[in-house]
Coordinates of C-alpha atoms in Angstrom, one line a residue:
Chain A
X1 CA 0.0 0.0 0.0
X2 CA 1.4 3.4 -1.0
X3 CA 1.5 6.2 1.4
X4 CA -1.2 8.1 -0.6
X5 CA -3.6 5.1 -0.4
X6 CA -2.9 4.8 3.3
X7 CA -3.8 8.4 3.8
X8 CA -7.0 8.0 1.8
X9 CA -8.0 4.9 3.9
X10 CA -7.3 6.8 7.1
X11 CA -9.5 9.7 5.9
X12 CA -12.4 7.2 5.1
X13 CA -12.1 5.7 8.6
X14 CA -12.1 9.2 10.1
X15 CA -15.2 10.3 8.2
X16 CA -16.9 7.0 9.2
X17 CA -16.2 7.6 12.9
X18 CA -17.1 11.3 12.9
X19 CA -20.3 10.9 10.9
X20 CA -21.2 7.3 11.8
X21 CA -21.3 7.7 15.6
X22 CA -23.8 10.7 15.6
X23 CA -25.7 9.1 12.8
X24 CA -26.1 5.9 14.6
X25 CA -27.3 7.6 17.8
X26 CA -29.8 9.8 16.0
X27 CA -30.8 7.0 13.8
X28 CA -31.5 4.7 16.7
X29 CA -33.5 7.4 18.5
X30 CA -35.6 8.6 15.6
X31 CA -35.7 5.6 13.2
X32 CA -34.6 2.3 14.6
X33 CA -36.3 2.5 18.1
X34 CA -39.7 3.8 16.7
X35 CA -39.5 1.1 14.0
X36 CA -38.8 -1.7 16.6
X37 CA -41.2 -0.4 19.3
X38 CA -44.9 -1.1 18.9
X39 CA -45.8 2.2 20.6
X40 CA -44.5 5.7 21.0
X41 CA -41.4 6.3 23.2
X42 CA -40.8 9.9 24.4
X43 CA -37.5 10.9 25.9
X44 CA -37.8 13.8 28.4
X45 CA -34.7 15.6 29.7
X46 CA -35.0 16.9 33.3
X47 CA -33.0 20.0 34.3
X48 CA -33.5 22.3 37.2
X49 CA -36.0 25.1 36.4
X50 CA -33.3 27.7 36.2
X51 CA -31.9 25.8 33.2
X52 CA -35.2 25.0 31.5
X53 CA -37.0 22.3 33.5
X54 CA -38.5 19.5 31.4
X55 CA -38.0 19.3 27.7
X56 CA -40.4 18.6 26.2
X57 CA -42.8 20.2 28.7
X58 CA -46.0 19.3 26.8
X59 CA -46.8 15.8 25.6
X60 CA -50.1 14.9 23.7
X61 CA -51.3 11.4 23.7
X62 CA -54.5 10.0 22.3
X63 CA -57.0 8.0 24.4
X64 CA -56.1 4.4 24.4
X65 CA -52.7 5.0 22.9
X66 CA -49.8 3.4 24.7
X67 CA -46.9 5.7 25.4
X68 CA -43.6 5.2 27.2
X69 CA -42.1 8.2 29.0
X70 CA -38.4 8.0 29.7
X71 CA -37.1 10.7 32.2
X72 CA -33.4 11.3 32.3
X73 CA -31.9 13.6 34.9
X74 CA -29.3 15.7 33.2
X75 CA -27.9 17.8 36.0
X76 CA -28.8 16.9 39.6
X77 CA -31.0 14.3 41.2
X78 CA -34.7 14.7 40.4
X79 CA -37.8 12.8 41.5
X80 CA -40.5 12.2 39.0
X81 CA -44.2 11.8 39.7
X82 CA -47.3 12.1 37.5
X83 CA -50.6 13.3 38.9
X84 CA -53.3 13.9 39.8
X85 CA -54.8 10.6 40.5
X86 CA -52.5 8.4 38.4
X87 CA -50.4 7.3 41.4
X88 CA -47.2 7.3 39.4
X89 CA -44.1 8.0 41.4
X90 CA -40.8 7.0 39.8
X91 CA -38.8 8.1 42.9
X92 CA -35.4 9.7 42.8
X93 CA -33.6 9.6 39.5
X94 CA -29.9 10.3 39.7
X95 CA -27.9 12.0 36.9
X96 CA -27.1 9.4 34.3
X97 CA -30.1 7.2 35.2
X98 CA -33.4 6.9 33.4
X99 CA -36.8 6.5 35.0
X100 CA -39.3 4.8 32.7
X101 CA -43.1 4.5 32.8
X102 CA -45.5 3.0 30.2
X103 CA -49.1 4.0 30.4
X104 CA -52.3 3.7 28.3
X105 CA -54.7 6.5 29.4
X106 CA -58.3 5.5 28.9
X107 CA -60.1 8.8 29.3
X108 CA -59.3 12.4 28.1
X109 CA -57.8 14.7 30.7
X110 CA -54.8 16.8 31.7
X111 CA -52.1 15.5 33.9
X112 CA -48.9 17.0 35.2
X113 CA -45.5 15.4 35.4
X114 CA -43.5 17.1 38.1
X115 CA -40.4 16.9 40.1
X116 CA -40.9 15.8 43.7
X117 CA -37.4 16.1 45.0
X118 CA -36.2 19.5 46.1
X119 CA -33.6 20.0 43.3
X120 CA -33.2 23.7 43.3
X121 CA -34.7 26.8 45.0
X122 CA -37.2 27.0 42.1
X123 CA -37.9 23.3 42.3
X124 CA -41.7 23.6 42.5
X125 CA -41.7 25.3 39.1
X126 CA -40.5 22.1 37.5
X127 CA -43.7 20.8 35.8
X128 CA -44.8 19.5 32.4
X129 CA -48.2 18.7 31.0
X130 CA -49.4 15.4 29.8
X131 CA -52.5 16.0 27.7
X132 CA -54.8 13.0 26.9
X133 CA -57.0 13.9 23.9
X134 CA -59.8 12.1 22.4
X135 CA -59.3 12.4 18.6
X136 CA -62.9 11.7 17.8
X137 CA -64.3 14.4 20.2
X138 CA -64.4 18.0 19.1
X139 CA -63.1 20.9 21.2
X140 CA -60.1 21.5 23.3
X141 CA -59.2 19.4 26.4
X142 CA -58.9 21.3 29.6
X143 CA -58.3 20.5 33.2
X144 CA -61.7 19.6 34.7
X145 CA -63.1 22.5 36.8
X146 CA -62.9 22.2 40.5
X147 CA -66.5 22.2 41.8
X148 CA -65.6 23.6 45.2
X149 CA -63.5 26.5 43.9
X150 CA -66.1 27.2 41.1
X151 CA -68.8 27.5 43.8
X152 CA -66.6 29.8 45.9
X153 CA -66.0 32.1 43.0
X154 CA -69.7 32.0 42.1
X155 CA -70.5 33.1 45.6
X156 CA -67.9 35.8 45.2
X157 CA -65.8 34.7 48.2
X158 CA -62.4 36.3 48.2
X159 CA -60.0 33.4 48.3
X160 CA -57.0 35.7 48.8
X161 CA -58.5 37.7 51.6
X162 CA -56.1 38.4 54.5
X163 CA -58.0 39.2 57.6
X164 CA -56.1 39.9 60.8
X165 CA -55.0 37.1 63.0
X166 CA -57.4 37.1 66.0
X167 CA -56.8 36.6 69.7
X168 CA -59.1 34.2 71.4
X169 CA -59.6 30.9 73.1
X170 CA -57.5 27.9 72.1
X171 CA -59.6 24.9 71.1
X172 CA -59.3 21.5 72.8
X173 CA -60.1 18.8 70.2
X174 CA -60.6 15.8 72.5
X175 CA -63.1 17.8 74.5
X176 CA -64.9 18.7 71.3
X177 CA -65.2 15.0 70.5
X178 CA -66.8 14.4 73.9
X179 CA -69.2 17.3 73.7
X180 CA -70.2 16.6 70.1
X181 CA -73.4 14.8 71.3
X182 CA -74.4 17.6 73.6
X183 CA -74.6 20.3 71.0
X184 CA -76.9 20.6 68.0
X185 CA -74.8 20.5 64.9
X186 CA -76.2 22.1 61.7
X187 CA -76.2 19.5 58.9
X188 CA -73.8 21.6 56.8
X189 CA -71.0 21.1 59.3
X190 CA -71.3 17.4 59.0
X191 CA -70.8 17.5 55.2
X192 CA -67.0 17.3 54.4
X193 CA -67.5 19.3 51.2
X194 CA -69.2 22.1 53.1
X195 CA -66.3 22.2 55.6
X196 CA -63.8 22.4 52.7
X197 CA -65.4 25.6 51.4
X198 CA -66.0 27.2 54.8
X199 CA -63.7 28.2 57.5
X200 CA -63.8 27.0 61.1
X201 CA -64.7 30.6 62.0
X202 CA -67.9 30.4 59.9
X203 CA -68.6 27.0 61.4
X204 CA -68.3 28.5 64.9
X205 CA -70.8 31.2 63.9
X206 CA -73.2 28.6 62.6
X207 CA -72.9 26.5 65.8
X208 CA -73.4 29.6 68.0
X209 CA -76.6 30.4 66.1
X210 CA -77.9 26.9 66.6
X211 CA -76.8 26.6 70.3
X212 CA -77.1 30.1 71.9
X213 CA -77.1 28.6 75.4
X214 CA -73.8 26.7 75.0
X215 CA -70.5 28.3 76.1
X216 CA -68.2 29.6 73.3
X217 CA -65.2 27.5 74.3
X218 CA -67.3 24.3 74.0
X219 CA -68.4 25.3 70.6
X220 CA -64.8 26.1 69.6
X221 CA -63.8 22.6 70.7
X222 CA -66.5 21.0 68.7
X223 CA -65.4 23.1 65.6
X224 CA -61.9 21.9 66.1
X225 CA -63.0 18.3 66.3
X226 CA -65.1 18.6 63.1
X227 CA -62.4 20.4 61.0
X228 CA -59.4 18.3 61.8
X229 CA -57.8 14.9 61.4
X230 CA -54.9 14.5 63.8
X231 CA -54.0 11.0 62.6
X232 CA -53.3 11.4 58.9
X233 CA -52.3 8.5 56.7
X234 CA -48.6 7.9 55.9
X235 CA -49.3 9.1 52.3
X236 CA -50.7 12.4 53.5
X237 CA -47.8 13.0 55.9
X238 CA -45.4 12.2 53.0
X239 CA -47.3 14.6 50.7
X240 CA -46.8 17.3 53.3
X241 CA -43.2 16.4 53.8
X242 CA -42.4 16.5 50.1
X243 CA -44.4 19.5 49.0
X244 CA -45.1 21.8 52.0
X245 CA -42.4 21.3 54.6
X246 CA -39.6 23.2 52.8
X247 CA -41.5 26.5 53.4
X248 CA -44.1 25.7 56.1
X249 CA -41.7 23.6 58.3
X250 CA -41.7 20.0 59.4
X251 CA -44.4 20.5 62.1
X252 CA -46.1 23.4 60.3
X253 CA -44.5 26.2 62.3
X254 CA -43.8 28.2 59.2
X255 CA -40.1 27.9 59.7
X256 CA -38.9 25.8 56.8
X257 CA -35.5 26.5 55.3
X258 CA -37.1 28.3 52.3
X259 CA -39.4 30.4 54.4
X260 CA -37.0 33.4 54.3
X261 CA -37.1 33.6 50.5
X262 CA -40.8 33.8 49.9
X263 CA -42.7 37.1 49.2
X264 CA -44.9 36.5 52.2
X265 CA -44.1 34.7 55.3
X266 CA -45.4 31.1 55.0
X267 CA -48.5 30.3 57.1
X268 CA -47.7 28.8 60.5
X269 CA -50.3 26.1 60.7
X270 CA -49.1 25.2 64.2
X271 CA -50.1 28.7 65.4
X272 CA -53.7 28.4 66.7
X273 CA -54.3 32.0 65.6
X274 CA -54.6 30.8 62.0
X275 CA -57.4 28.5 63.1
X276 CA -59.4 31.5 64.2
X277 CA -58.5 33.5 61.1
X278 CA -59.6 30.6 59.1
X279 CA -58.5 30.8 55.5
X280 CA -60.0 28.4 53.0
X281 CA -56.9 26.2 52.8
X282 CA -58.5 24.0 50.2
X283 CA -58.7 26.8 47.7
X284 CA -55.3 28.2 48.6
X285 CA -53.6 24.8 48.0
X286 CA -55.4 24.0 44.8
X287 CA -55.3 27.4 43.2
X288 CA -52.1 28.8 44.9
X289 CA -51.8 32.1 46.8
X290 CA -51.8 35.1 44.6
X291 CA -48.8 37.3 45.2
X292 CA -47.5 35.2 48.1
X293 CA -45.2 32.6 46.3
X294 CA -47.6 29.8 47.4
X295 CA -47.6 27.5 44.3
X296 CA -50.8 25.9 43.0
X297 CA -51.2 22.2 43.7
X298 CA -54.5 21.7 42.1
X299 CA -52.8 20.2 39.0
X300 CA -50.8 17.7 41.1
X301 CA -53.2 16.5 43.9
X302 CA -56.6 14.9 43.6
X303 CA -59.5 16.6 45.4
X304 CA -59.5 13.8 47.9
X305 CA -55.8 14.1 48.6
X306 CA -56.3 17.9 49.1
X307 CA -59.2 17.2 51.5
X308 CA -57.1 14.9 53.7
X309 CA -54.2 17.3 53.6
X310 CA -56.5 20.2 54.8
X311 CA -57.8 18.1 57.7
X312 CA -54.2 17.4 58.7
X313 CA -53.3 21.1 58.4
X314 CA -56.1 22.1 60.8
X315 CA -55.0 19.5 63.3
X316 CA -51.5 21.0 63.3
X317 CA -52.9 24.1 64.9
X318 CA -53.9 22.3 68.1
X319 CA -50.5 20.8 68.5
X320 CA -51.7 17.3 67.8
X321 CA -49.3 15.8 65.2
Chain B
X1 CA 33.4 -6.4 62.6
X2 CA 32.7 -8.0 59.3
X3 CA 29.3 -7.5 57.6
X4 CA 28.0 -11.1 57.8
X5 CA 29.0 -11.6 61.4
X6 CA 25.9 -12.0 63.6
X7 CA 25.4 -9.2 66.1
X8 CA 25.3 -10.5 69.7
X9 CA 21.9 -10.5 71.3
X10 CA 22.6 -8.2 74.2
X11 CA 20.2 -7.3 77.0
X12 CA 20.2 -3.7 75.6
X13 CA 18.9 -4.9 72.3
X14 CA 16.2 -7.0 73.8
X15 CA 15.0 -4.1 76.0
X16 CA 15.0 -1.8 72.9
X17 CA 12.9 -4.3 71.0
X18 CA 10.4 -4.6 73.8
X19 CA 10.2 -0.8 74.1
X20 CA 9.5 -0.5 70.4
X21 CA 6.8 -3.2 70.5
X22 CA 5.3 -1.6 73.5
X23 CA 5.1 1.8 71.7
X24 CA 3.5 0.2 68.7
X25 CA 1.0 -2.1 70.4
X26 CA 0.1 -1.1 73.9
X27 CA -3.4 0.5 73.7
X28 CA -3.4 4.2 74.6
X29 CA -5.5 4.6 77.7
X30 CA -8.3 7.1 77.4
X31 CA -8.8 9.5 80.3
X32 CA -12.3 10.3 79.1
X33 CA -15.6 8.7 80.1
X34 CA -17.7 8.2 76.9
X35 CA -20.8 10.2 76.9
X36 CA -23.5 11.2 74.5
X37 CA -23.1 14.2 72.2
X38 CA -25.7 16.0 70.2
X39 CA -24.5 17.4 66.9
X40 CA -26.5 19.4 64.4
X41 CA -25.2 19.3 60.8
X42 CA -26.6 21.7 58.3
X43 CA -26.2 20.8 54.6
X44 CA -26.4 23.5 52.0
X45 CA -25.1 24.0 48.5
X46 CA -22.1 23.0 48.6
X47 CA -20.9 22.7 52.2
X48 CA -21.6 21.2 55.5
X49 CA -21.8 23.3 58.6
X50 CA -19.8 22.5 60.7
X51 CA -17.3 21.3 58.1
X52 CA -15.3 19.5 60.7
X53 CA -16.4 17.5 63.7
X54 CA -14.1 16.6 66.6
X55 CA -15.4 13.7 68.6
X56 CA -13.7 11.7 71.4
X57 CA -13.5 8.0 70.8
X58 CA -16.2 6.0 72.4
X59 CA -18.7 8.8 72.4
X60 CA -22.2 8.2 71.2
X61 CA -23.1 10.8 68.6
X62 CA -26.7 11.9 68.0
X63 CA -26.8 13.6 64.7
X64 CA -29.6 15.9 63.5
X65 CA -29.1 16.5 59.8
X66 CA -30.9 19.5 58.1
X67 CA -30.9 20.6 54.5
X68 CA -31.4 24.3 54.0
X69 CA -31.8 24.6 50.2
X70 CA -32.2 21.4 48.2
X71 CA -32.1 17.7 48.8
X72 CA -28.7 16.5 50.2
X73 CA -27.2 13.3 51.3
X74 CA -24.7 12.4 54.1
X75 CA -22.3 9.5 53.6
X76 CA -19.8 8.9 56.3
X77 CA -16.7 7.0 55.2
X78 CA -15.4 4.3 57.6
X79 CA -18.8 4.1 59.4
X80 CA -20.8 3.4 56.4
X81 CA -23.7 5.7 57.4
X82 CA -25.9 6.9 54.5
X83 CA -28.7 9.4 54.9
X84 CA -30.8 11.5 52.6
X85 CA -32.4 14.7 53.8
X86 CA -35.1 16.9 52.3
X87 CA -35.3 20.6 53.1
X88 CA -37.7 21.0 56.1
X89 CA -37.6 17.4 57.3
X90 CA -34.6 16.8 59.5
X91 CA -33.1 13.4 59.7
X92 CA -31.9 11.9 63.0
X93 CA -29.4 9.1 63.4
X94 CA -27.0 7.8 66.1
X95 CA -23.6 6.2 65.9
X96 CA -20.8 5.3 68.3
X97 CA -17.5 6.7 67.4
X98 CA -15.5 3.5 68.0
X99 CA -12.9 4.0 65.3
X100 CA -10.4 6.7 65.7
X101 CA -8.9 8.6 62.9
X102 CA -10.1 11.1 60.3
X103 CA -13.2 10.2 58.2
X104 CA -14.8 12.2 55.4
X105 CA -18.5 12.8 55.1
X106 CA -19.8 13.7 51.7
X107 CA -23.0 14.4 49.9
X108 CA -24.5 11.3 48.4
X109 CA -27.3 13.0 46.4
X110 CA -26.3 14.9 43.2
X111 CA -27.2 18.4 44.4
X112 CA -25.6 20.7 41.9
X113 CA -22.5 21.5 39.9
X114 CA -20.1 21.5 42.8
X115 CA -21.7 18.4 44.5
X116 CA -18.5 16.4 44.3
X117 CA -16.7 19.0 46.5
X118 CA -19.3 18.9 49.2
X119 CA -17.2 17.2 51.8
X120 CA -16.7 17.5 55.6
X121 CA -14.6 15.6 58.0
X122 CA -15.1 13.7 61.2
X123 CA -12.0 13.5 63.5
X124 CA -12.3 10.8 66.2
X125 CA -9.5 11.3 68.7
X126 CA -7.0 10.7 70.0
X127 CA -5.0 10.6 66.8
X128 CA -3.2 7.3 67.6
X129 CA -0.8 7.0 64.6
X130 CA 0.6 10.5 65.3
X131 CA 1.2 9.7 69.0
X132 CA 2.7 6.3 68.3
X133 CA 5.0 7.7 65.6
X134 CA 6.1 10.5 67.9
X135 CA 6.9 8.1 70.7
X136 CA 8.8 5.9 68.2
X137 CA 10.9 8.8 67.1
X138 CA 11.8 9.6 70.8
X139 CA 12.8 6.0 71.4
X140 CA 14.9 5.9 68.2
X141 CA 16.6 9.2 69.2
X142 CA 17.3 7.8 72.7
X143 CA 18.7 4.6 71.3
X144 CA 21.0 6.4 68.9
X145 CA 22.3 8.7 71.7
X146 CA 22.9 5.8 74.1
X147 CA 24.6 3.8 71.4
X148 CA 26.9 6.6 70.5
X149 CA 27.9 7.2 74.1
X150 CA 28.6 3.4 74.5
X151 CA 30.9 3.4 71.4
X152 CA 32.8 6.5 72.7
X153 CA 33.3 4.9 76.1
X154 CA 34.6 1.6 74.5

């Protein structure tokens, strides 16, 4: 072989290496894998929100179509979950690893894939949309309206109202449980949905109207009993730990490590004054707090999960956790 | 004296050997009654506070681990302790500092660009190798001095 021919052979090998390696990677991803797979495979790169979050951040899938989502963490450790109501949690995904889930949605809807590991100060912004569309149905798909929040808005209740924190008596939940039989409870207060859209303060007023002869502290205790659930499930405690504790603190004292960086001081559920002020936690959680840095969780949690979480939050204010 | 001639085993040499063995092997007595210590370690990007822990050997260490920005980990070399901490939820664990020496603790959850440099150290005292080496140096110096004097006297 002459030197010239050797040079030419070397050049051919070089071109094959330089062009062949990228071509085989791209070819595998866009041609070979789709050709081999019997359904769509989507690769999703996960970066901290400061660097772009999920890409892609919107995925459309038809009803009944099987799709595989492959999440790769490209910078730091992320956690991937898809909600609401799908119960998909891929857990922590370290850089260099891939978390994979295959699903076949059977009804139209809008779901959110989100990070549930505190990966950066803006972690909670790390969300993407999984849209399940019915190709035969006309019209756009939207998230289903939340009946409780719709009703509140229809009744022109100001969800973002900020009344003053009130001084007053501290409720005693166990006493409320004992005294429940001795007072006349209006039927609304026994309805969990009514309790979600009304504050304990309103409940107390309703109880006082029904029982003018009973002392206020007894009625406060009964309100505390009705509005709270001091023994939450493991799932609800974990929900609080993963999504709320960074700002609101481990025991709801409003002293989480991120509490100093929010526009408004996070609510201290553990402070009984908040029980008397009585915001509609359900709406605040699902819709977010306007201008307070409180994110919206309505696209992540089911209505039932939010309800259980609210019951737990109220119980924090009596120091029973 | 020729090179291959065996050196006589004298009483001096036996004593020197015993002293050296004693320096190397006799356990160093601790004048410290082990007790329980509470330590709070705060993990943030990309450091531990405190970056260095000094603990007496035998102490029981109750660690409360906090994360103040993002998820961090805590892996303690030599003691094989691994923990993961989310901001807002402190982690508690206990270990007995029964191995002396210096051990690194490092972040075990990829927390950001400088994650590999997030390292702290646990020093469990006394620092036996240093003390033994110092004592050995003193013995060696004494042996040399004594040997030199003996040769001069001879």
